[in-house]
GROMACS .gro file of C-alpha atoms in nm:
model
  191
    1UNK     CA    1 -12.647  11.200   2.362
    2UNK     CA    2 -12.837  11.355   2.649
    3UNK     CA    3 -12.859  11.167   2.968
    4UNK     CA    4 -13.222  11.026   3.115
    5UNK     CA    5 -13.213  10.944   3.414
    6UNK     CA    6 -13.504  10.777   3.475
    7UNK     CA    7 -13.463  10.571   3.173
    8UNK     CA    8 -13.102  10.548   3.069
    9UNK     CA    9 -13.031  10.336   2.744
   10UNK     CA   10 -12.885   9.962   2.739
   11UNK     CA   11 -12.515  10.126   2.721
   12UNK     CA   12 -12.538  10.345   2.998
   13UNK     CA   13 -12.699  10.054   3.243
   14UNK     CA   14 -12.396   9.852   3.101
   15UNK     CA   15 -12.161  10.122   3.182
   16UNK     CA   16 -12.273  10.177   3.541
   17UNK     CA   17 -12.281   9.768   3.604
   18UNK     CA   18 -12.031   9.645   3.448
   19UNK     CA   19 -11.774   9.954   3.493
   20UNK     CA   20 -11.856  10.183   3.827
   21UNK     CA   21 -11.977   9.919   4.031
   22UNK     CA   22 -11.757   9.610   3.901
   23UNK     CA   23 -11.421   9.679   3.709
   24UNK     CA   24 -11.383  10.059   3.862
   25UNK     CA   25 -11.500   9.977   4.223
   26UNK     CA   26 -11.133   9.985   4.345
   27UNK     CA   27 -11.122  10.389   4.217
   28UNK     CA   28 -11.428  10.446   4.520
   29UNK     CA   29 -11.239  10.196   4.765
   30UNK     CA   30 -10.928  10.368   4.733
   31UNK     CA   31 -11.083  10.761   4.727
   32UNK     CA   32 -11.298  10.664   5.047
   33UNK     CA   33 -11.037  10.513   5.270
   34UNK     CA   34 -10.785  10.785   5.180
   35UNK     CA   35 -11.089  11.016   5.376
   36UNK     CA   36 -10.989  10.829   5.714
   37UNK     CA   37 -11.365  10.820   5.829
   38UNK     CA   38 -11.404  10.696   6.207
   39UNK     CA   39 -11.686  10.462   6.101
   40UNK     CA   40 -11.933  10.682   6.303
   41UNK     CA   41 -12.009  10.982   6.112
   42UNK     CA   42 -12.366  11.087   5.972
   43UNK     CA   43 -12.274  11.133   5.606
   44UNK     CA   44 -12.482  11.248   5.323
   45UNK     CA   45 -12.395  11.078   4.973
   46UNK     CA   46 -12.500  11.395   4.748
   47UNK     CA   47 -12.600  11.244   4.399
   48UNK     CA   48 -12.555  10.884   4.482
   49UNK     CA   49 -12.681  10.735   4.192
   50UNK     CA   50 -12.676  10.367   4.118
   51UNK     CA   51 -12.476  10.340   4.488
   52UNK     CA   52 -12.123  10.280   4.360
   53UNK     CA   53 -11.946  10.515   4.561
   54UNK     CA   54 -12.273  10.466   4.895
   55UNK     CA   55 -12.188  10.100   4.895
   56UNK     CA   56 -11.775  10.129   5.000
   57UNK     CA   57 -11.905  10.482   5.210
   58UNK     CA   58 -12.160  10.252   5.382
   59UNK     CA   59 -11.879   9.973   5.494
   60UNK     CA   60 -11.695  10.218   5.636
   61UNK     CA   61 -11.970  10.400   5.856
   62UNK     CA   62 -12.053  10.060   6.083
   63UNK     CA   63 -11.898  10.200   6.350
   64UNK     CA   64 -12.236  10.374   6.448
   65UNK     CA   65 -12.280  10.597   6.154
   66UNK     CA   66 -12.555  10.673   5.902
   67UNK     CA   67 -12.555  10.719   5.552
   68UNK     CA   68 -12.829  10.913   5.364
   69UNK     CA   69 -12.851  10.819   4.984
   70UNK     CA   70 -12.987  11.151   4.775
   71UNK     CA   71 -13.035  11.114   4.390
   72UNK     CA   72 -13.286  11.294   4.190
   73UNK     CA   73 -13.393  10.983   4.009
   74UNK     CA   74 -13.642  10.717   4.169
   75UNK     CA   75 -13.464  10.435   3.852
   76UNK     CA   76 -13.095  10.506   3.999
   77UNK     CA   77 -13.225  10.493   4.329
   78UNK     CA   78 -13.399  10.155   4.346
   79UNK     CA   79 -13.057  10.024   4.190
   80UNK     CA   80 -12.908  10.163   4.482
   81UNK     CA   81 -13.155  10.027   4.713
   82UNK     CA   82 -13.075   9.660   4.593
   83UNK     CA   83 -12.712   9.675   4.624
   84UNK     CA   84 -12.696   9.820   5.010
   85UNK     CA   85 -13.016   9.606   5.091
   86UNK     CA   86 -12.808   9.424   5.352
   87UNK     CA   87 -12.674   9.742   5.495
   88UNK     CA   88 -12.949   9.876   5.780
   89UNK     CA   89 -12.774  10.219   5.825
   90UNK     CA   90 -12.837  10.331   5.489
   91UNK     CA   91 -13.174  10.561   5.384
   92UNK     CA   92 -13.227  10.686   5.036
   93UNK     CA   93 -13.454  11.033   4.967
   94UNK     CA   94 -13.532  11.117   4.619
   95UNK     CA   95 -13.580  11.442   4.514
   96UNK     CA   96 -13.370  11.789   4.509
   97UNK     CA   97 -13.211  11.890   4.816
   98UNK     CA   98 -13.349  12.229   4.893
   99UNK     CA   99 -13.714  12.080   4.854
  100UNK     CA  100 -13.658  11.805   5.127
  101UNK     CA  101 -13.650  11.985   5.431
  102UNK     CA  102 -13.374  11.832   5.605
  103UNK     CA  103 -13.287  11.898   5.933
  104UNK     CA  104 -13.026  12.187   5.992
  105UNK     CA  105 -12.691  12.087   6.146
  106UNK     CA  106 -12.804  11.725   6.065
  107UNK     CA  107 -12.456  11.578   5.853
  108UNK     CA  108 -12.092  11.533   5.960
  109UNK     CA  109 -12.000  11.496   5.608
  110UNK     CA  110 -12.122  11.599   5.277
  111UNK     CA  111 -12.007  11.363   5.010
  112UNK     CA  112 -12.017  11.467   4.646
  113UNK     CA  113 -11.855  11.217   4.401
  114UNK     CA  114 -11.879  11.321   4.047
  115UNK     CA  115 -12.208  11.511   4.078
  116UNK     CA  116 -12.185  11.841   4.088
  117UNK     CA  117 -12.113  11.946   3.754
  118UNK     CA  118 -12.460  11.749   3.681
  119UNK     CA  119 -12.658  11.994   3.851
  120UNK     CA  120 -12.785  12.261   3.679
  121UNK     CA  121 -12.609  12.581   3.687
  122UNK     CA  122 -12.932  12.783   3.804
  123UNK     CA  123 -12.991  12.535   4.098
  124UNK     CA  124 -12.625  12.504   4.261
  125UNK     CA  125 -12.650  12.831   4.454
  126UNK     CA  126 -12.938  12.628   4.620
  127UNK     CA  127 -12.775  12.384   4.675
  128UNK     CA  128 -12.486  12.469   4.785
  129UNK     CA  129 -12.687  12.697   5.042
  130UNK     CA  130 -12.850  12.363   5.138
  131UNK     CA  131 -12.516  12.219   5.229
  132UNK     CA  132 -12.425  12.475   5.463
  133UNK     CA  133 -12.767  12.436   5.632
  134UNK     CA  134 -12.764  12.081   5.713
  135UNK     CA  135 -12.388  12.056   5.781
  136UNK     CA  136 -12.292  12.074   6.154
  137UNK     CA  137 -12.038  12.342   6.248
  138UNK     CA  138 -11.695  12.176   6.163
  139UNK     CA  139 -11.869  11.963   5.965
  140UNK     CA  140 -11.685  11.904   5.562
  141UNK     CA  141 -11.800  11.868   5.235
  142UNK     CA  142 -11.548  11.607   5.020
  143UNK     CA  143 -11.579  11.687   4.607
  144UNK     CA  144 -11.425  11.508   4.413
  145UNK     CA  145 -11.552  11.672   4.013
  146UNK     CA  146 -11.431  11.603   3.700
  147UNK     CA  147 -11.279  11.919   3.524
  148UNK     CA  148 -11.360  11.823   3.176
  149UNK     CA  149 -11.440  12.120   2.908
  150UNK     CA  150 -11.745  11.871   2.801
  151UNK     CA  151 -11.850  11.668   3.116
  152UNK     CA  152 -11.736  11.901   3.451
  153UNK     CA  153 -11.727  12.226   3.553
  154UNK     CA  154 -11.459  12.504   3.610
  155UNK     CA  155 -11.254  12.454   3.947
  156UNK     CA  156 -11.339  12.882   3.979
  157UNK     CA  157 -11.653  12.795   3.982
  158UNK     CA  158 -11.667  12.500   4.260
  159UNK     CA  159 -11.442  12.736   4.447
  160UNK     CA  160 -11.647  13.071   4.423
  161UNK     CA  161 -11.915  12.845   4.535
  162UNK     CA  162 -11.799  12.721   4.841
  163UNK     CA  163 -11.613  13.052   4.909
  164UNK     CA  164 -11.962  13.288   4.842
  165UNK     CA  165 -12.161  13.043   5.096
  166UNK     CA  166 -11.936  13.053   5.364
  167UNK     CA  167 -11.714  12.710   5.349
  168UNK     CA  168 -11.357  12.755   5.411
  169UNK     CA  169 -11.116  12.550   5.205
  170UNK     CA  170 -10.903  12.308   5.378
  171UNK     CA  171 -10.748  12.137   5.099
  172UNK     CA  172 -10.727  12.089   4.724
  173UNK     CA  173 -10.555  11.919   4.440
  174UNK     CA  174 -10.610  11.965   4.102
  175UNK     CA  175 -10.482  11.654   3.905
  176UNK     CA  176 -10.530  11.443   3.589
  177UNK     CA  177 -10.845  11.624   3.506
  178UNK     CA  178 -10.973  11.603   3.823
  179UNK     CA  179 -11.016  11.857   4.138
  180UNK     CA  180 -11.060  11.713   4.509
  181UNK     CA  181 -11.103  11.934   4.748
  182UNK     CA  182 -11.257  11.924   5.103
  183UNK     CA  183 -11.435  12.196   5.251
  184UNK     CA  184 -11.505  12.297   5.643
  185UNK     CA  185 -11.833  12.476   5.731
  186UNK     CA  186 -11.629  12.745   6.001
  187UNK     CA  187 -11.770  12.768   6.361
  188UNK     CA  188 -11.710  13.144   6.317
  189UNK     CA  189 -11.853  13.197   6.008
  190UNK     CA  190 -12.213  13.101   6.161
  191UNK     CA  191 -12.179  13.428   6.418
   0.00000   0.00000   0.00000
């Protein structure tokens, strides 16, 4: 059953109400505060989608920080919308990445939840060339991908990714399925 996202069916709008942003909420609580965020970063939420994971990342950043919302669908992203319309820190750009002309050395913190393996293997170069653009020096990209033979991608892959654009790799854990990593864009790598 392939995926629309700007009309998913009746189970997957169940799915995503009912199960990321209700019963499995706690899984995006607990995942964000283990980041230990000072509350005042400018993060971008890479693939945001309904806002399951934006709306625990946007509690956290009222210390003076800024979350941008990027999802490629305009449906996902009004959901979104509605559950962090009391938040005034939050913005939400639809579109792909490379095409939005974001500011370089713009981000603290690239977040990417459960999205990657989504994008299409000819655009990820791109975007992964993206992320090192708009990422500050110092600044870290958090994945957290499934590694699934039929919904995630290869942990050689995420890695030769990072590795061939320039991010150095500060930690990793592969576990239950999963692979979390966090990634540093190097001051020295930029010279």
């Amino acid at each position: 059953m392939a995926l629309s996202y700007e009309n998913p069916n009746l189970l997957y709008r169940l799915i995503d109400e009912l199960g990321n942003n209700r019963l499995f909420s706690f899984i995006y609580t607990s995942y964000i505060k283990k980041l230990n965020f000072k509350g005042n970063e400018k993060v971008l939420d890479f693939g945001s989608g309904s806002g399951a994971g934006s709306r625990h990342l946007a509690k956290v950043l009222q210390n003076g920080g800024h979350l941008t919302c990027v999802d490629i669908s305009k449906y996902w992203t009004n959901k979104a919308k509605k559950r962090l319309r009391n938040f005034n820190h939050v913005e939400f750009l639809v579109g792909q990445l490379p095409e939005m002309e974001l500011k370089t050395n713009s981000f603290d913190i690239i977040y990417i939840f459960y999205t990657l393996h989504d994008v299409s293997p000819d655009l990820r170069n791109g975007i992964v060339r993206e992320f090192y653009k708009i990422l500050k020096e110092g600044g870290k990209i958090y994945i957290k991908e499934p590694k699934r033979q039929y919904d995630g991608m290869p942990v050689a892959e995420i890695v030769d990714l990072m590795v061939d654009h320039s991010f150095v790799e500060e930690y990793s854990l592969e576990k239950k399925g999963t692979y979390t990593a966090v990634y540093r864009k190097d001051v020295a790598a930029n010279t």
